Coordinates of C-alpha atoms in Angstrom, one line a residue:
M1 CA 86.6 108.9 109.6
A2 CA 86.8 106.0 107.3
E3 CA 86.0 102.5 108.4
P4 CA 89.1 100.3 108.9
L5 CA 89.6 97.1 106.9
W6 CA 91.6 95.6 109.7
Q7 CA 92.4 96.2 113.3
P8 CA 95.1 94.5 115.4
S9 CA 93.6 92.6 118.4
P10 CA 94.3 94.1 121.9
D11 CA 96.5 91.2 122.7
A12 CA 98.5 91.8 119.5
V13 CA 98.8 95.5 120.3
E14 CA 100.0 94.8 123.8
A15 CA 102.6 92.3 122.8
S16 CA 104.1 94.4 120.0
H17 CA 107.7 95.8 120.1
M18 CA 106.0 99.2 119.4
T19 CA 104.0 99.0 122.7
A20 CA 107.1 97.9 124.6
L21 CA 108.9 100.9 123.4
M22 CA 106.1 103.3 124.5
R23 CA 106.1 101.8 128.0
R24 CA 110.1 102.1 128.2
L25 CA 109.9 105.7 127.1
E26 CA 107.2 106.4 129.5
R27 CA 109.2 105.1 132.4
R28 CA 112.6 106.6 131.4
H29 CA 111.3 110.1 130.4
D30 CA 108.2 110.5 132.5
V31 CA 105.9 111.1 129.6
S32 CA 102.5 109.9 128.5
L33 CA 102.4 108.0 125.1
P34 CA 98.9 106.8 124.9
D35 CA 99.0 106.0 121.1
Y36 CA 101.1 106.1 117.9
A37 CA 100.5 109.7 117.2
A38 CA 101.8 110.6 120.5
L39 CA 104.8 108.4 120.0
H40 CA 105.6 109.8 116.6
A41 CA 105.4 113.3 117.7
W42 CA 107.7 112.6 120.7
S43 CA 110.2 110.8 118.6
V44 CA 110.4 113.9 116.3
E45 CA 110.6 116.4 119.0
H46 CA 113.3 114.4 121.0
P47 CA 115.5 112.9 118.4
E48 CA 118.6 112.3 120.6
A49 CA 116.6 110.4 123.2
F50 CA 114.5 108.4 120.7
W51 CA 117.6 107.2 118.5
T52 CA 119.5 106.5 121.7
Q53 CA 116.7 104.3 122.9
L54 CA 116.5 102.6 119.7
W55 CA 120.3 101.9 119.7
D56 CA 120.0 100.4 123.2
D57 CA 116.8 98.4 122.5
C58 CA 118.4 96.8 119.3
D59 CA 121.6 96.2 121.2
I60 CA 123.9 97.5 118.4
V61 CA 127.1 95.8 118.1
A62 CA 129.8 98.5 118.4
D63 CA 133.3 99.3 119.9
T64 CA 131.8 102.3 121.3
R65 CA 128.6 104.5 120.9
G66 CA 130.2 107.7 122.4
E67 CA 128.4 110.3 124.2
R68 CA 127.4 112.6 121.4
V69 CA 124.2 111.7 119.5
L70 CA 123.5 114.5 117.2
E71 CA 125.9 117.3 116.0
R72 CA 124.5 120.3 114.2
P73 CA 120.9 119.3 114.6
E74 CA 119.8 122.4 112.7
A75 CA 121.8 121.6 109.6
M76 CA 120.0 119.9 106.8
P77 CA 122.0 118.7 105.1
G78 CA 125.0 118.7 107.5
A79 CA 123.8 117.1 110.8
R80 CA 126.0 114.2 112.1
W81 CA 124.6 111.2 114.1
F82 CA 126.6 109.5 116.8
P83 CA 129.9 111.2 115.7
D84 CA 132.0 109.3 118.2
A85 CA 130.7 105.9 117.4
R86 CA 132.7 102.9 116.0
L87 CA 130.9 99.9 114.6
N88 CA 130.7 97.6 111.6
F89 CA 127.5 97.0 109.7
A90 CA 128.2 93.3 108.8
A91 CA 129.1 92.5 112.4
N92 CA 125.4 93.5 113.4
L93 CA 124.1 91.2 110.7
L94 CA 126.2 88.3 111.6
R95 CA 125.8 88.4 115.4
R96 CA 123.8 85.1 115.3
R97 CA 126.2 82.0 115.0
D98 CA 124.0 78.9 115.4
A99 CA 122.4 76.6 112.8
H100 CA 119.1 78.4 112.5
P101 CA 118.3 79.1 108.8
A102 CA 119.7 82.6 107.8
L103 CA 119.1 82.4 104.1
I104 CA 116.7 80.2 102.0
A105 CA 117.3 80.9 98.2
H106 CA 114.9 79.9 95.5
D107 CA 114.8 80.4 91.8
E108 CA 112.2 79.8 89.1
R109 CA 114.0 76.6 88.1
G110 CA 112.8 75.0 91.4
R111 CA 116.1 75.0 93.1
R112 CA 116.3 75.5 96.8
R113 CA 119.5 76.2 98.7
E114 CA 119.6 76.8 102.6
L115 CA 122.4 78.4 104.7
G116 CA 122.4 78.4 108.5
Y117 CA 123.8 81.4 110.3
D118 CA 126.8 79.4 111.2
A119 CA 127.5 78.3 107.6
L120 CA 126.8 81.9 106.4
Y121 CA 129.4 83.2 108.8
R122 CA 132.0 80.7 107.4
Q123 CA 131.3 81.6 103.8
V124 CA 131.5 85.3 104.6
A125 CA 134.8 84.8 106.5
A126 CA 136.2 82.9 103.4
M127 CA 135.1 85.7 101.1
A128 CA 136.4 88.4 103.4
K129 CA 139.8 86.8 103.6
A130 CA 140.1 86.6 99.9
L131 CA 139.2 90.2 99.5
R132 CA 141.6 91.3 102.1
E133 CA 144.4 89.3 100.5
L134 CA 143.6 91.1 97.4
G135 CA 144.3 94.4 99.2
I136 CA 140.7 95.5 99.7
T137 CA 140.6 98.1 102.3
P138 CA 137.9 100.6 103.8
G139 CA 136.5 102.8 101.2
D140 CA 137.4 100.6 98.2
R141 CA 134.4 99.5 96.0
V142 CA 133.2 96.1 95.3
A143 CA 130.4 95.7 92.8
G144 CA 127.9 93.1 92.3
F145 CA 126.3 92.2 88.9
V146 CA 124.2 89.5 90.6
P147 CA 120.9 87.8 90.7
N148 CA 119.0 87.6 94.1
S149 CA 120.9 84.5 95.5
E150 CA 123.0 83.8 98.6
H151 CA 126.1 84.8 96.6
A152 CA 125.0 88.3 96.7
V153 CA 124.5 88.5 100.5
I154 CA 127.9 86.8 101.1
G155 CA 129.6 89.3 98.7
M156 CA 127.9 92.2 100.5
L157 CA 128.6 91.1 103.9
A158 CA 132.3 90.2 103.3
T159 CA 132.8 93.6 101.6
T160 CA 131.3 95.5 104.4
S161 CA 133.0 93.6 107.1
L162 CA 136.3 95.2 105.7
G163 CA 134.9 98.6 105.6
A164 CA 134.7 98.5 101.7
V165 CA 131.6 99.9 99.8
W166 CA 129.1 97.5 98.1
S167 CA 127.1 98.5 95.1
S168 CA 125.0 96.1 93.0
C169 CA 122.7 95.9 90.0
S170 CA 120.7 93.0 88.6
P171 CA 122.2 91.0 85.7
D172 CA 119.3 92.1 83.2
F173 CA 121.2 95.5 82.7
G174 CA 122.8 95.9 79.4
F175 CA 126.4 97.0 79.0
Q176 CA 125.6 100.6 78.8
G177 CA 123.4 100.5 82.0
V178 CA 126.2 98.9 83.9
L179 CA 128.8 101.3 82.6
D180 CA 126.6 104.2 83.5
R181 CA 126.5 103.0 87.2
F182 CA 129.7 101.1 88.0
G183 CA 131.8 103.1 85.6
Q184 CA 131.5 106.1 87.9
I185 CA 132.5 104.4 91.2
E186 CA 135.5 102.4 89.7
P187 CA 135.1 99.1 91.6
R188 CA 138.3 97.0 92.3
V189 CA 136.3 93.7 92.4
L190 CA 133.2 92.7 90.5
I191 CA 131.2 89.7 91.8
A192 CA 128.8 88.3 89.1
A193 CA 126.9 85.3 88.0
D194 CA 127.3 83.5 84.6
G195 CA 123.7 84.1 83.8
Y196 CA 120.1 84.0 85.0
T197 CA 116.7 82.7 84.0
W198 CA 113.8 84.9 83.4
N199 CA 110.2 83.4 82.6
G200 CA 111.7 80.1 81.7
K201 CA 114.3 81.5 79.4
A202 CA 118.1 81.0 80.2
I203 CA 120.1 84.1 79.6
D204 CA 123.9 83.8 79.5
T205 CA 125.7 86.9 80.6
L206 CA 129.3 85.8 80.2
A207 CA 129.9 87.7 77.0
R208 CA 128.5 90.9 78.6
L209 CA 130.5 90.2 81.7
A210 CA 133.7 89.9 79.5
E211 CA 132.8 93.3 77.9
I212 CA 132.4 94.9 81.2
A213 CA 135.7 93.4 82.5
E214 CA 137.5 95.0 79.5
A215 CA 135.9 98.4 80.0
F216 CA 136.9 99.0 83.7
D217 CA 140.5 99.9 84.2
S218 CA 140.0 99.7 88.0
L219 CA 138.9 96.1 88.0
E220 CA 141.5 93.7 89.4
R221 CA 139.3 90.6 89.8
V222 CA 136.0 89.3 88.4
V223 CA 134.6 86.5 90.7
V224 CA 132.1 84.6 88.9
F225 CA 129.7 82.1 90.5
P226 CA 127.7 79.4 88.6
F227 CA 124.0 80.3 88.5
L228 CA 123.1 79.2 85.0
A229 CA 125.6 76.5 84.2
D230 CA 127.2 74.0 86.7
A231 CA 130.6 75.0 85.6
P232 CA 130.9 78.1 83.4
D233 CA 133.8 78.4 81.0
L234 CA 136.0 81.5 82.1
T235 CA 138.9 80.9 79.9
D236 CA 138.2 84.0 77.6
M237 CA 137.2 86.0 80.7
P238 CA 139.7 88.8 81.6
K239 CA 140.7 88.8 85.3
A240 CA 138.2 86.1 86.1
V241 CA 138.3 83.6 88.9
A242 CA 135.7 81.0 89.9
W243 CA 133.8 81.6 93.0
D244 CA 134.8 78.3 94.6
D245 CA 138.5 79.0 93.7
F246 CA 138.4 82.4 95.2
L247 CA 137.0 81.1 98.5
A248 CA 139.1 77.9 98.5
H249 CA 141.4 78.8 101.4
G250 CA 138.5 79.5 103.8
A251 CA 138.6 81.2 107.2
E252 CA 137.1 80.5 110.6
D253 CA 136.8 84.2 111.9
I254 CA 136.1 87.6 110.5
D255 CA 138.1 90.5 111.6
F256 CA 135.3 93.2 111.5
V257 CA 136.7 96.6 110.9
A258 CA 135.2 99.2 113.3
L259 CA 134.4 102.3 111.6
P260 CA 132.5 105.7 112.1
F261 CA 128.8 105.7 112.0
D262 CA 128.8 107.8 108.8
H263 CA 131.4 105.5 107.0
P264 CA 130.2 104.7 103.5
L265 CA 128.2 101.4 103.3
Y266 CA 126.3 101.3 100.0
I267 CA 126.2 103.2 96.8
L268 CA 122.6 103.1 95.1
Y269 CA 121.7 104.7 91.9
S270 CA 119.1 107.2 91.0
S271 CA 116.9 106.5 87.9
G272 CA 118.9 108.7 85.7
T273 CA 116.1 111.1 84.6
T274 CA 118.2 113.9 83.7
G275 CA 121.3 112.1 82.7
T276 CA 123.7 109.6 84.0
P277 CA 122.4 107.9 87.3
K278 CA 123.4 109.6 90.3
C279 CA 125.4 107.6 92.7
I280 CA 123.8 107.9 96.2
V281 CA 126.1 107.1 99.1
H282 CA 124.5 105.8 102.3
S283 CA 126.1 105.3 105.7
S284 CA 126.7 102.2 107.7
G285 CA 125.1 103.5 110.9
G286 CA 122.3 105.2 109.3
A287 CA 121.2 102.3 107.1
L288 CA 121.5 99.8 110.1
L289 CA 119.6 101.9 112.7
Q290 CA 116.8 102.9 110.2
H291 CA 116.3 99.4 109.0
L292 CA 116.2 97.9 112.6
K293 CA 113.6 100.6 113.4
E294 CA 111.5 99.8 110.4
H295 CA 111.8 96.0 110.9
R296 CA 111.4 95.6 114.7
L297 CA 109.0 98.4 115.4
H298 CA 107.0 99.0 112.2
T299 CA 106.9 95.3 111.0
D300 CA 107.2 93.7 114.4
I301 CA 110.0 91.4 113.3
D302 CA 112.0 89.2 115.6
A303 CA 114.2 86.1 115.4
T304 CA 111.3 83.8 114.8
D305 CA 110.3 85.5 111.6
V306 CA 110.6 84.3 108.0
I307 CA 110.8 87.3 105.7
F308 CA 110.4 87.4 101.9
Y309 CA 110.6 90.3 99.6
Y310 CA 110.3 90.0 95.9
T311 CA 113.1 92.2 94.7
T312 CA 116.3 92.3 92.5
C313 CA 119.7 93.3 93.8
G314 CA 119.2 96.5 91.9
W315 CA 116.4 97.8 94.1
M316 CA 116.8 99.2 97.5
M317 CA 114.3 96.7 98.9
W318 CA 117.1 94.1 98.5
N319 CA 119.3 96.1 101.0
W320 CA 116.2 96.5 103.3
L321 CA 115.5 92.8 103.2
V322 CA 119.1 91.8 103.9
S323 CA 119.1 93.9 107.1
G324 CA 116.6 91.3 108.5
L325 CA 119.7 89.2 109.5
A326 CA 120.4 92.0 112.2
S327 CA 117.1 90.7 113.9
G328 CA 118.2 87.0 113.6
A329 CA 115.3 86.2 111.2
T330 CA 115.3 83.9 108.2
L331 CA 115.4 85.5 104.8
V332 CA 113.7 83.9 101.7
L333 CA 115.4 85.0 98.5
F334 CA 113.8 84.5 95.0
D335 CA 115.4 85.1 91.6
G336 CA 113.3 84.9 88.4
A337 CA 109.9 86.0 87.0
P338 CA 107.3 86.3 89.8
F339 CA 104.8 84.0 87.8
A340 CA 107.3 81.4 86.9
P341 CA 107.2 78.5 86.7
S342 CA 103.5 78.9 87.6
P343 CA 101.3 81.9 88.4
D344 CA 101.2 81.0 92.2
A345 CA 104.9 80.2 92.5
L346 CA 105.6 82.8 95.1
W347 CA 102.6 81.9 97.2
A348 CA 103.5 78.1 97.0
M349 CA 107.0 79.2 98.2
A350 CA 105.5 81.2 101.0
E351 CA 103.4 78.2 102.1
R352 CA 106.5 75.8 102.0
E353 CA 108.9 78.0 104.0
G354 CA 106.3 79.3 106.4
V355 CA 106.7 83.0 105.5
T356 CA 105.4 85.4 108.1
V357 CA 106.1 88.7 106.2
F358 CA 105.5 88.7 102.4
G359 CA 106.9 91.7 100.6
T360 CA 106.1 92.6 97.0
S361 CA 105.0 95.4 94.6
A362 CA 101.6 96.9 94.1
R363 CA 101.8 95.7 90.4
Y364 CA 102.3 92.0 91.6
L365 CA 99.3 92.1 93.8
A366 CA 97.1 93.6 91.0
A367 CA 98.4 91.0 88.7
C368 CA 97.5 88.2 91.1
E369 CA 94.0 89.4 91.2
K370 CA 93.7 89.6 87.4
E371 CA 95.0 86.1 87.2
G372 CA 92.2 85.0 89.5
L373 CA 94.6 83.7 92.2
R374 CA 93.2 83.1 95.6
P375 CA 96.3 82.3 97.6
G376 CA 94.5 82.1 101.0
H377 CA 92.2 79.5 99.5
D378 CA 94.7 77.4 97.6
H379 CA 97.6 77.6 100.1
D380 CA 98.1 77.2 103.7
L381 CA 99.1 80.7 104.9
A382 CA 98.7 80.1 108.6
S383 CA 102.1 81.6 109.2
L384 CA 101.5 84.8 107.3
R385 CA 100.9 87.9 109.5
A386 CA 101.9 90.7 107.2
V387 CA 101.9 91.8 103.6
L388 CA 104.2 94.6 102.5
S389 CA 103.7 96.5 99.3
T390 CA 105.8 99.2 97.6
G391 CA 107.1 100.4 94.4
S392 CA 104.0 102.4 93.6
A393 CA 100.6 103.3 95.2
L394 CA 98.6 100.3 96.2
S395 CA 95.0 100.6 94.7
H396 CA 92.0 100.5 96.8
E397 CA 91.0 97.4 94.9
S398 CA 94.1 95.7 95.8
F399 CA 93.5 96.4 99.5
D400 CA 90.2 94.7 99.1
Y401 CA 91.8 91.7 97.3
V402 CA 94.4 91.1 100.0
Y403 CA 91.8 90.9 102.7
R404 CA 89.4 89.0 100.6
D405 CA 91.6 86.5 98.8
I406 CA 94.9 86.2 100.7
K407 CA 94.0 86.5 104.4
A408 CA 91.5 88.5 106.4
D409 CA 93.7 88.7 109.5
L410 CA 97.0 90.2 108.6
L411 CA 98.8 93.6 108.6
L412 CA 98.7 95.0 105.0
A413 CA 101.4 97.7 105.0
S414 CA 101.8 99.8 101.9
I415 CA 105.1 101.5 102.5
S416 CA 107.0 104.2 100.8
G417 CA 110.4 105.8 100.6
G418 CA 113.2 105.1 98.2
T419 CA 116.6 104.7 96.9
D420 CA 117.4 108.2 98.1
I421 CA 117.1 107.1 101.8
V422 CA 117.5 103.4 101.3
S423 CA 114.4 103.2 103.6
C424 CA 110.9 104.6 104.2
F425 CA 109.1 107.8 105.1
A426 CA 105.8 106.0 105.6
L427 CA 105.3 102.5 106.8
G428 CA 103.1 99.9 108.6
C429 CA 102.2 100.1 112.2
P430 CA 101.3 97.0 114.1
I431 CA 99.2 98.9 116.7
R432 CA 97.0 100.9 114.3
P433 CA 94.1 100.0 111.9
V434 CA 94.5 99.6 108.2
Y435 CA 92.4 101.9 106.1
R436 CA 91.5 101.3 102.4
G437 CA 94.2 103.1 100.1
Q438 CA 96.3 104.5 103.0
L439 CA 99.7 104.1 104.3
Q440 CA 99.4 103.6 108.0
C441 CA 101.8 106.2 109.4
R442 CA 104.7 108.3 109.1
G443 CA 107.9 106.7 110.2
L444 CA 109.2 107.1 113.9
G445 CA 111.8 109.8 114.2
M446 CA 110.9 111.0 110.7
A447 CA 109.5 114.6 110.6
V448 CA 107.5 113.9 107.6
D449 CA 104.9 116.5 106.4
V450 CA 103.0 117.6 103.2
F451 CA 103.7 121.2 102.0
D452 CA 102.0 123.4 99.6
D453 CA 104.0 125.3 96.9
D454 CA 104.7 128.1 99.4
G455 CA 106.1 125.6 102.0
R456 CA 103.0 125.7 104.3
P457 CA 101.7 122.4 105.9
L458 CA 98.7 120.7 104.4
R459 CA 96.2 118.3 105.7
G460 CA 93.6 116.6 103.7
E461 CA 95.0 118.2 100.5
K462 CA 97.6 117.0 98.0
G463 CA 101.1 118.5 98.1
E464 CA 104.9 117.8 98.1
L465 CA 106.1 115.2 100.5
V466 CA 108.8 116.6 102.7
C467 CA 110.9 115.9 105.8
T468 CA 111.7 118.9 107.9
R469 CA 114.4 117.6 110.2
P470 CA 117.6 115.4 109.9
F471 CA 117.4 111.7 110.2
P472 CA 120.2 109.1 110.4
A473 CA 119.4 107.5 107.0
M474 CA 119.9 110.7 105.0
P475 CA 122.6 109.9 102.3
L476 CA 126.1 111.1 102.9
G477 CA 125.8 112.6 99.5
F478 CA 126.5 111.7 95.8
W479 CA 129.6 110.2 94.5
N480 CA 131.9 112.6 92.7
D481 CA 130.0 115.6 94.1
P482 CA 132.7 117.1 96.5
Q483 CA 130.9 120.4 97.1
G484 CA 127.5 118.8 97.4
E485 CA 125.9 120.8 94.7
H486 CA 124.1 118.0 92.9
Y487 CA 123.0 116.5 96.3
H488 CA 121.6 120.0 97.3
E489 CA 119.8 120.4 94.1
A490 CA 118.1 117.0 94.3
Y491 CA 116.5 117.4 97.7
F492 CA 116.9 120.9 99.2
A493 CA 116.4 123.3 96.2
T494 CA 112.7 123.4 96.6
F495 CA 112.4 124.4 100.1
P496 CA 115.8 125.5 101.6
G497 CA 116.7 123.4 104.7
I498 CA 113.9 120.9 104.0
W499 CA 114.1 117.6 102.2
A500 CA 111.6 117.5 99.2
H501 CA 111.2 114.0 98.2
G502 CA 109.4 114.4 94.9
D503 CA 106.3 112.5 95.8
Y504 CA 102.7 114.0 95.5
A505 CA 101.1 113.1 98.8
E506 CA 98.3 113.7 101.2
I507 CA 98.0 113.4 105.0
T508 CA 94.6 112.0 105.8
A509 CA 92.0 112.5 108.6
E510 CA 93.1 109.2 110.0
D511 CA 96.8 110.5 110.3
G512 CA 97.7 108.0 107.5
L513 CA 99.3 109.1 104.2
I514 CA 98.2 108.7 100.5
I515 CA 100.9 108.8 97.8
H516 CA 99.3 110.1 94.5
G517 CA 102.4 109.6 92.5
R518 CA 105.8 111.1 91.7
S519 CA 105.9 114.8 91.2
D520 CA 108.7 114.7 88.7
A521 CA 109.1 112.8 85.5
V522 CA 110.3 109.4 86.7
L523 CA 108.7 106.6 85.0
N524 CA 107.4 103.7 87.3
P525 CA 106.0 100.8 85.3
G526 CA 105.3 98.0 87.7
G527 CA 106.9 99.7 90.7
V528 CA 110.3 99.9 88.9
R529 CA 111.8 103.4 88.8
I530 CA 113.1 104.1 85.3
G531 CA 114.7 107.4 84.1
T532 CA 113.8 108.7 80.7
A533 CA 117.4 109.7 80.1
E534 CA 118.3 105.9 80.2
I535 CA 115.8 105.3 77.4
Y536 CA 116.9 108.3 75.4
R537 CA 120.5 107.3 75.3
Q538 CA 119.6 104.0 73.6
V539 CA 117.1 105.4 71.3
E540 CA 119.7 107.8 69.9
K541 CA 121.7 104.8 68.7
V542 CA 118.9 104.3 66.1
E543 CA 119.9 106.1 63.0
E544 CA 116.4 106.9 61.8
V545 CA 115.4 108.6 65.0
L546 CA 116.2 112.3 65.4
E547 CA 114.9 112.7 69.0
S548 CA 112.5 111.2 71.4
L549 CA 110.4 111.9 74.4
C550 CA 109.2 109.3 77.0
I551 CA 106.4 109.5 79.5
G552 CA 104.6 107.2 81.9
Q553 CA 100.8 106.6 81.1
E554 CA 98.5 105.5 83.6
W555 CA 97.0 102.3 82.4
Q556 CA 94.9 99.6 84.0
D557 CA 96.1 100.4 87.5
D558 CA 99.7 100.7 86.5
I559 CA 102.0 102.8 84.6
R560 CA 103.1 101.8 81.0
V561 CA 106.1 103.5 79.2
V562 CA 105.1 105.4 76.0
L563 CA 107.9 106.6 73.6
F564 CA 107.3 109.3 71.2
V565 CA 109.9 109.6 68.2
R566 CA 110.6 112.2 65.7
L567 CA 112.2 110.6 62.7
R568 CA 114.3 111.8 59.8
E569 CA 112.5 113.6 57.0
G570 CA 110.5 111.3 54.8
L571 CA 110.5 108.3 57.1
T572 CA 107.6 106.6 58.5
L573 CA 107.5 104.4 61.8
D574 CA 106.7 100.8 60.8
D575 CA 106.7 97.6 62.9
A576 CA 110.2 96.7 61.9
L577 CA 111.6 100.0 63.2
R578 CA 109.6 99.7 66.3
Q579 CA 111.1 96.4 67.0
R580 CA 114.5 97.6 66.4
I581 CA 114.0 100.4 68.8
R582 CA 112.8 98.0 71.4
D583 CA 115.7 95.5 70.8
T584 CA 118.2 98.3 71.1
I585 CA 116.7 99.4 74.4
R586 CA 116.4 95.8 75.7
A587 CA 120.0 95.0 74.9
N588 CA 121.5 98.1 76.5
A589 CA 119.2 98.8 79.4
T590 CA 116.8 96.2 80.8
P591 CA 113.5 94.5 79.6
R592 CA 111.6 97.0 81.8
H593 CA 112.8 100.0 80.0
V594 CA 111.2 98.7 76.8
P595 CA 108.2 101.0 75.9
A596 CA 104.8 99.5 75.6
K597 CA 103.8 101.9 73.0
I598 CA 106.0 103.8 70.3
L599 CA 104.4 106.5 68.4
Q600 CA 105.6 108.8 65.7
V601 CA 105.2 112.6 66.0
E602 CA 106.2 115.6 63.9
A603 CA 107.6 117.8 66.6
L604 CA 108.4 117.6 70.5
P605 CA 107.7 120.5 72.6
R606 CA 110.6 122.3 74.3
T607 CA 111.4 125.0 76.9
L608 CA 112.9 128.3 75.7
S609 CA 116.2 126.9 76.8
G610 CA 115.8 123.8 74.7
K611 CA 114.8 121.1 77.3
L612 CA 112.1 118.6 76.5
V613 CA 108.9 118.9 78.6
E614 CA 107.9 115.5 79.6
L615 CA 105.6 116.5 82.4
A616 CA 103.7 118.8 80.0
V617 CA 103.2 115.9 77.5
R618 CA 102.2 113.6 80.2
N619 CA 99.5 116.0 81.3
V620 CA 98.2 116.4 77.8
V621 CA 98.0 112.7 77.4
H622 CA 96.0 112.3 80.5
G623 CA 93.7 115.3 79.7
R624 CA 95.1 117.5 82.4
P625 CA 96.0 121.2 82.1
V626 CA 99.5 122.3 81.3
K627 CA 100.8 125.2 83.3
N628 CA 103.3 127.8 82.1
R629 CA 102.8 127.2 78.4
E630 CA 104.5 130.6 77.9
A631 CA 107.7 129.0 79.0
L632 CA 107.7 126.8 75.9
A633 CA 109.4 127.6 72.7
N634 CA 106.9 125.8 70.6
P635 CA 103.7 125.3 72.7
E636 CA 101.7 124.5 69.6
A637 CA 103.5 121.1 69.7
L638 CA 101.4 120.0 72.6
A639 CA 98.4 119.5 70.3
L640 CA 100.1 116.6 68.7
F641 CA 99.5 114.6 71.9
E642 CA 95.9 115.2 72.5
D643 CA 93.5 112.4 72.4
L644 CA 95.6 109.9 70.5
P645 CA 93.6 106.8 69.6
E646 CA 96.7 104.6 69.9
L647 CA 96.9 105.4 73.6
R648 CA 93.3 104.2 74.2
E649 CA 94.1 100.7 73.5

């Protein structure tokens, strides 16, 4: 057994929500649950009793729960949770109505805006009334092209209060990136900012917004809030109305629409590895129950907490963060570059706001260490009790850094899940030790395992991360996939009836989890999932490029994007062409899609059916063996990627 880096005190263990749950279950079901392993096993073996207990403990706001808990428990996919329940997601997030701070919004320009729960309720009421008067009804889509501000939260809550479906992406997406996403779901309303700031640079998005408004026939209104300018000029914007004008008539109450447990709530997007991003539809009840479990039990959150997560509105951690309102906590929002206006900006904000739970990416923590930051020395972090990290695997060195230079006595939870489930498979555990390099536990109620290629469970060896039984936060499916074919192919084709997540993982001797990376071709620079197809679509616009192939190269404890291009005959890749490729990608996708390295090659390896083999190239670049070379039409092309000097610098 490894030596723990941190252990919770006996008093903290006894006072935790997790321990309280164990005691209630022991009394109600006459079982012995001496530790987390026993609790997890029981929660998986008795799903109906576990999720019912969670519903009761979290005091879910609902018209009815109904008697049935799980219909078709053997079906994966196909199981239905709480099929008779009627509830509203937004009603559960807005149950608190006092002046306690609900949202504290910061940005890199130094602005601070605070909304109490009572003020938040009134603004959501005004937005909901305006949307209702526009004719928005259950199932309609409202999209957000939004920075991480209070406006995004208000828009989401108003949308979901009516039973409409919310979908958002960050404003650094180019026109094509927005079209690839929102174009599929045909929103009736778009809520957007006039611009944003990144690393001190003001970026006006009004022209792009006008282009988007013209492109979507389904759009009836574009609601624009001022984020860059005090009074943006909307005279040339089709279908546009200013935020204040849209909310001008106000309302005192919200008529929350009660809906089935599996009514659509969010549409999130896959990375677009193999084409246009898949539209993943999540349910109201599933997201609510799963997030409450992860917040209250795995993070020990209650109404006294101040929660921060560095995220954009295009990452599922935004959806996860916002659910903290259901526990009556205070949420701290930040929009901008994490090191602006100074490298310690987020830690200074955490000190000022008394943040108790600080969430970020593995890349950010590594960057803080490289920057020489010592947040625990330079800031008063007395309130801080937990640091959460996700987006990519947290390195062993970053575990050391957190306990050495941030705070010795806190829960460091490396967590892992994804857009696919808008939640986590592995999380923190306030009653367990923290071991270097490990995620503390598999989530309650989640039958998470690691399989070999033949579907046999592994311990202490690397394999495919799977979930063997249904759970409430499984997506309803993909948008425009009526027969569920693409949904099945994405998660259930590898092991029939078993969710295969696409992570390469290992269950440790301590019953923790190590994520060794993705088992597919998704790029993950800085913890931001990027699909290669999104890059290819932009590179194809450059006339000189015939074709391209993109991989993620492991580099300095992170992943950097490397793009290989085959040019038209007689052409040579020079700095001017490299810059044009980068500019094209940046303008139509996001800055995160821009490759760190662009190299010219004479040929790209393909399968016999003509598909590019990104994984094979990635293995060659990293000096790893390539399996199934016989499946390639031109295996000799792999030699072009071996030991390239440009990739050693």
